[in-house]
């Protein structure tokens, strides 16, 4: 048995597939590919499949790592070939390799986002207010979480999770580049940041598309 | 291929994956060279529709044609509908994202009566008039198939063509005819007249219905050369019948997400309440080799790790042992689960349990339907208490710990004693679990009783019977609830008002079209969903149309009454159903078809062939 890291893109229609559903999709894809998965040895054997950084519904990514455990004997390129043409539209395999970093080393993620506004004026003032809010260091948002089994809303300062933020206008559109904390210890969802900014500015985008482009370690180098 | 408009809407709705398409194995074609665009519509949510095997078969069958492209359409859930209407986004097909109103054929499958308002709503969301008479052009042509079509009168003014029976052959014949008529520029009425000449095509607008003073049907008169009786279609040889090599694999979780394979059609049993058991006759089996090959293909192309063997009564399949052997030879090593729904308790053999015990366990379901032997005899559910207890014992010995039991209340001739019998039987099965010395330690047994209200259906011996009134049904539910005293037995009931409406539409006539339209305009849709069901709106709709639910649901019909579906020929002789009805009142049983042929008449649909004894034995 060995662990393999599969890097995938998730874009277009596939971004409406939730994290749990994506897990199921891959479990099936791996079966279709005829790969010999390693099964857990419990009472109810199941395959080991783990997306390291769950992506929110509606977001795209060009850098999703998935770890699977397979029985030895299959090469990385065989895995790449066999999975390449049997996935839902919008999901593509970028590469297959040995995991280099342990999942716990993921510390941040870089995102691009495009927001479309009604007018160029609204776009410009959104940028203004956003910049000011981020540099002030305090911007609160309600995060929905769980306390035990109960649902609980938690007030958090989103600025704590913003490592880099840049906004540029492009007519009625706003283009954002953001590096946000990610990983197991603290993680900021870009959607939460955007809705906090929308609240703060009182200007709502007609449409927005967020895309994860890199995963980083604490020292700023690529997570591999 | 989602439009920007659609994308904007999707961020405001629950489960956007229902509306995106792009699933594995969905079929995308080049529109050039396509003569027929076919929108296969399932009038319920994506999760329900994507679980339906008939849709999978016909989807692939149509897409095998180079000249046609079949796409899928489901009823958008309320939140999506609201946004679509607000933004002016018409109903679109999942594969291309193109508007349904521009398709050539819009085909609905009518699986249950409570989806009728969804069909109207989907036509309206597409931007089409809901009434057939208001759609003047040849296309889009609105067609419908499925079990409800055996009495389609309550929706006959909305649909252009019904396809009673099995769709595998007639669908292609109809598409051929439409291609021809489109090419020569024919009008809708010319096409409909030509279509009515195909066996298994019912064009309701070619029939006039007249009524007696008391509201019963006086006559159904064909016009312009339409046949007096419309014969349902059956496929003769299931081994030669088309079956797809792949299913569209939903990316989001749906109800039944697995490989499904039919093992035979029809039923040898003749339970008197069961419509499927009569309208799907004659019995035709698929060979174990064919089923095994098809399951293997589907598993390979989908990656599913579960196979469900479907039929009306799986353990009656004569090739079961052979089939399981073939399947288990590869499913075991691939860790694929084989599920066997619709088992009968009387021939649930020990070997079968053992074979199935090798794969993962799903829960076990039996359908005694009635609580006492007397009532089981009256409904011809030929199964004894001893057989059920023996089956439960075997199941428990095989490691099962949960059993689901299906019952009905409101059956003809039922008394309080029969209701008590349900509680008694549940208790006896619980006792059976604890009598097993090898039962899994530390595990409790769980018995769930699912109790439906009896709905009399066309083409059954009970088609003349009144349904219990709402208050009678509620009283019986109350009685049963008071008799269940242990937490090991859980009890769930179907909504009685929904069963009442089902009974109305199952045996309804054309006048109900107005009621359905009024209720839909009043806001009814997804009537099969408890949280969406609005009985008050239905009540008002009946009042507006001066019709009563009681007339349709709670009235005993005489044998000589002309029934609204008498012009439909499902092979079953009416005289046979009358005899069965009389026997039921005497509590007399009819042996199943393998013991002796009861002479229902359905074999004539298949050139006199019926596989009641298994495919090979009968030849």
PDB file of N, CA and C in Angstrom, chain B residues 33-34 41 60 101 107 120 122 163 180 207 219 221 242 260 335 377 415 426 430 527 529 545 559 562 568 574:
ATOM      1  N   UNK B  33     -27.124  18.408 -37.803  1.00  0.00           N
ATOM      2  CA  UNK B  33     -27.429  17.035 -38.161  1.00  0.00           C
ATOM      3  C   UNK B  33     -28.421  16.386 -37.209  1.00  0.00           C
ATOM      4  N   UNK B  34     -28.799  17.106 -36.156  1.00  0.00           N
ATOM      5  CA  UNK B  34     -29.829  16.571 -35.259  1.00  0.00           C
ATOM      6  C   UNK B  34     -31.198  16.994 -35.790  1.00  0.00           C
ATOM      7  N   UNK B  41     -38.541  14.693 -19.625  1.00  0.00           N
ATOM      8  CA  UNK B  41     -38.885  15.428 -18.412  1.00  0.00           C
ATOM      9  C   UNK B  41     -39.355  14.499 -17.312  1.00  0.00           C
ATOM     10  N   UNK B  60     -30.670   6.704 -23.131  1.00  0.00           N
ATOM     11  CA  UNK B  60     -29.614   6.106 -23.945  1.00  0.00           C
ATOM     12  C   UNK B  60     -30.159   5.614 -25.276  1.00  0.00           C
ATOM     13  N   UNK B 101     -38.773  24.866 -24.675  1.00  0.00           N
ATOM     14  CA  UNK B 101     -39.853  25.164 -25.629  1.00  0.00           C
ATOM     15  C   UNK B 101     -39.402  25.015 -27.086  1.00  0.00           C
ATOM     16  N   UNK B 107     -41.113  14.883 -23.476  1.00  0.00           N
ATOM     17  CA  UNK B 107     -41.668  13.619 -23.003  1.00  0.00           C
ATOM     18  C   UNK B 107     -41.662  13.540 -21.490  1.00  0.00           C
ATOM     19  N   UNK B 120     -47.674  20.314 -15.357  1.00  0.00           N
ATOM     20  CA  UNK B 120     -48.226  21.594 -15.810  1.00  0.00           C
ATOM     21  C   UNK B 120     -47.252  22.731 -15.530  1.00  0.00           C
ATOM     22  N   UNK B 122     -44.051  22.591 -15.246  1.00  0.00           N
ATOM     23  CA  UNK B 122     -42.867  22.544 -16.113  1.00  0.00           C
ATOM     24  C   UNK B 122     -43.198  23.086 -17.504  1.00  0.00           C
ATOM     25  N   UNK B 163     -48.252   7.096 -24.334  1.00  0.00           N
ATOM     26  CA  UNK B 163     -47.686   5.831 -24.787  1.00  0.00           C
ATOM     27  C   UNK B 163     -47.902   4.768 -23.706  1.00  0.00           C
ATOM     28  N   UNK B 180     -40.405  12.207 -40.344  1.00  0.00           N
ATOM     29  CA  UNK B 180     -41.068  12.189 -41.650  1.00  0.00           C
ATOM     30  C   UNK B 180     -42.040  13.367 -41.786  1.00  0.00           C
ATOM     31  N   UNK B 207     -60.677  11.357 -29.165  1.00  0.00           N
ATOM     32  CA  UNK B 207     -61.769  10.615 -28.513  1.00  0.00           C
ATOM     33  C   UNK B 207     -62.729  11.590 -27.842  1.00  0.00           C
ATOM     34  N   UNK B 219     -70.037   7.120 -22.695  1.00  0.00           N
ATOM     35  CA  UNK B 219     -69.318   6.469 -23.797  1.00  0.00           C
ATOM     36  C   UNK B 219     -68.046   7.226 -24.142  1.00  0.00           C
ATOM     37  N   UNK B 221     -65.911   7.773 -27.538  1.00  0.00           N
ATOM     38  CA  UNK B 221     -66.086   7.519 -28.964  1.00  0.00           C
ATOM     39  C   UNK B 221     -64.879   7.992 -29.761  1.00  0.00           C
ATOM     40  N   UNK B 242     -33.214  -3.447 -26.013  1.00  0.00           N
ATOM     41  CA  UNK B 242     -32.134  -2.486 -25.799  1.00  0.00           C
ATOM     42  C   UNK B 242     -31.888  -2.263 -24.307  1.00  0.00           C
ATOM     43  N   UNK B 260     -28.828  -0.368 -11.587  1.00  0.00           N
ATOM     44  CA  UNK B 260     -30.110  -1.050 -11.450  1.00  0.00           C
ATOM     45  C   UNK B 260     -30.288  -1.960 -12.648  1.00  0.00           C
ATOM     46  N   UNK B 335     -15.747  -5.760  -4.264  1.00  0.00           N
ATOM     47  CA  UNK B 335     -16.440  -5.139  -3.133  1.00  0.00           C
ATOM     48  C   UNK B 335     -17.700  -4.405  -3.575  1.00  0.00           C
ATOM     49  N   UNK B 377     -55.898 -13.314   2.559  1.00  0.00           N
ATOM     50  CA  UNK B 377     -56.576 -14.139   1.557  1.00  0.00           C
ATOM     51  C   UNK B 377     -57.468 -13.273   0.667  1.00  0.00           C
ATOM     52  N   UNK B 415     -61.543  -5.070   9.007  1.00  0.00           N
ATOM     53  CA  UNK B 415     -62.185  -4.727  10.284  1.00  0.00           C
ATOM     54  C   UNK B 415     -61.091  -4.390  11.309  1.00  0.00           C
ATOM     55  N   UNK B 426     -46.053  -7.612  14.185  1.00  0.00           N
ATOM     56  CA  UNK B 426     -44.804  -6.888  14.492  1.00  0.00           C
ATOM     57  C   UNK B 426     -44.198  -7.424  15.781  1.00  0.00           C
ATOM     58  N   UNK B 430     -40.570  -9.388  16.391  1.00  0.00           N
ATOM     59  CA  UNK B 430     -39.626  -8.942  17.421  1.00  0.00           C
ATOM     60  C   UNK B 430     -39.213 -10.128  18.298  1.00  0.00           C
ATOM     61  N   UNK B 527     -46.955  17.881  -5.035  1.00  0.00           N
ATOM     62  CA  UNK B 527     -47.989  17.388  -4.112  1.00  0.00           C
ATOM     63  C   UNK B 527     -47.569  16.113  -3.402  1.00  0.00           C
ATOM     64  N   UNK B 529     -44.864  15.681  -1.932  1.00  0.00           N
ATOM     65  CA  UNK B 529     -44.006  16.043  -0.811  1.00  0.00           C
ATOM     66  C   UNK B 529     -44.872  16.595   0.317  1.00  0.00           C
ATOM     67  N   UNK B 545     -64.780  23.791  -9.605  1.00  0.00           N
ATOM     68  CA  UNK B 545     -65.158  23.032 -10.798  1.00  0.00           C
ATOM     69  C   UNK B 545     -66.431  22.220 -10.569  1.00  0.00           C
ATOM     70  N   UNK B 559     -70.368  -3.275 -11.698  1.00  0.00           N
ATOM     71  CA  UNK B 559     -69.602  -3.937 -12.756  1.00  0.00           C
ATOM     72  C   UNK B 559     -69.983  -3.443 -14.142  1.00  0.00           C
ATOM     73  N   UNK B 562     -69.534   2.043 -17.222  1.00  0.00           N
ATOM     74  CA  UNK B 562     -68.432   2.306 -18.153  1.00  0.00           C
ATOM     75  C   UNK B 562     -67.353   3.076 -17.400  1.00  0.00           C
ATOM     76  N   UNK B 568     -58.837   1.531 -22.842  1.00  0.00           N
ATOM     77  CA  UNK B 568     -57.426   1.141 -22.814  1.00  0.00           C
ATOM     78  C   UNK B 568     -57.358  -0.378 -22.681  1.00  0.00           C
ATOM     79  N   UNK B 574     -61.639  -7.855 -18.487  1.00  0.00           N
ATOM     80  CA  UNK B 574     -62.460  -7.265 -17.431  1.00  0.00           C
ATOM     81  C   UNK B 574     -63.216  -8.354 -16.657  1.00  0.00           C
TER      82      UNK B 574
END
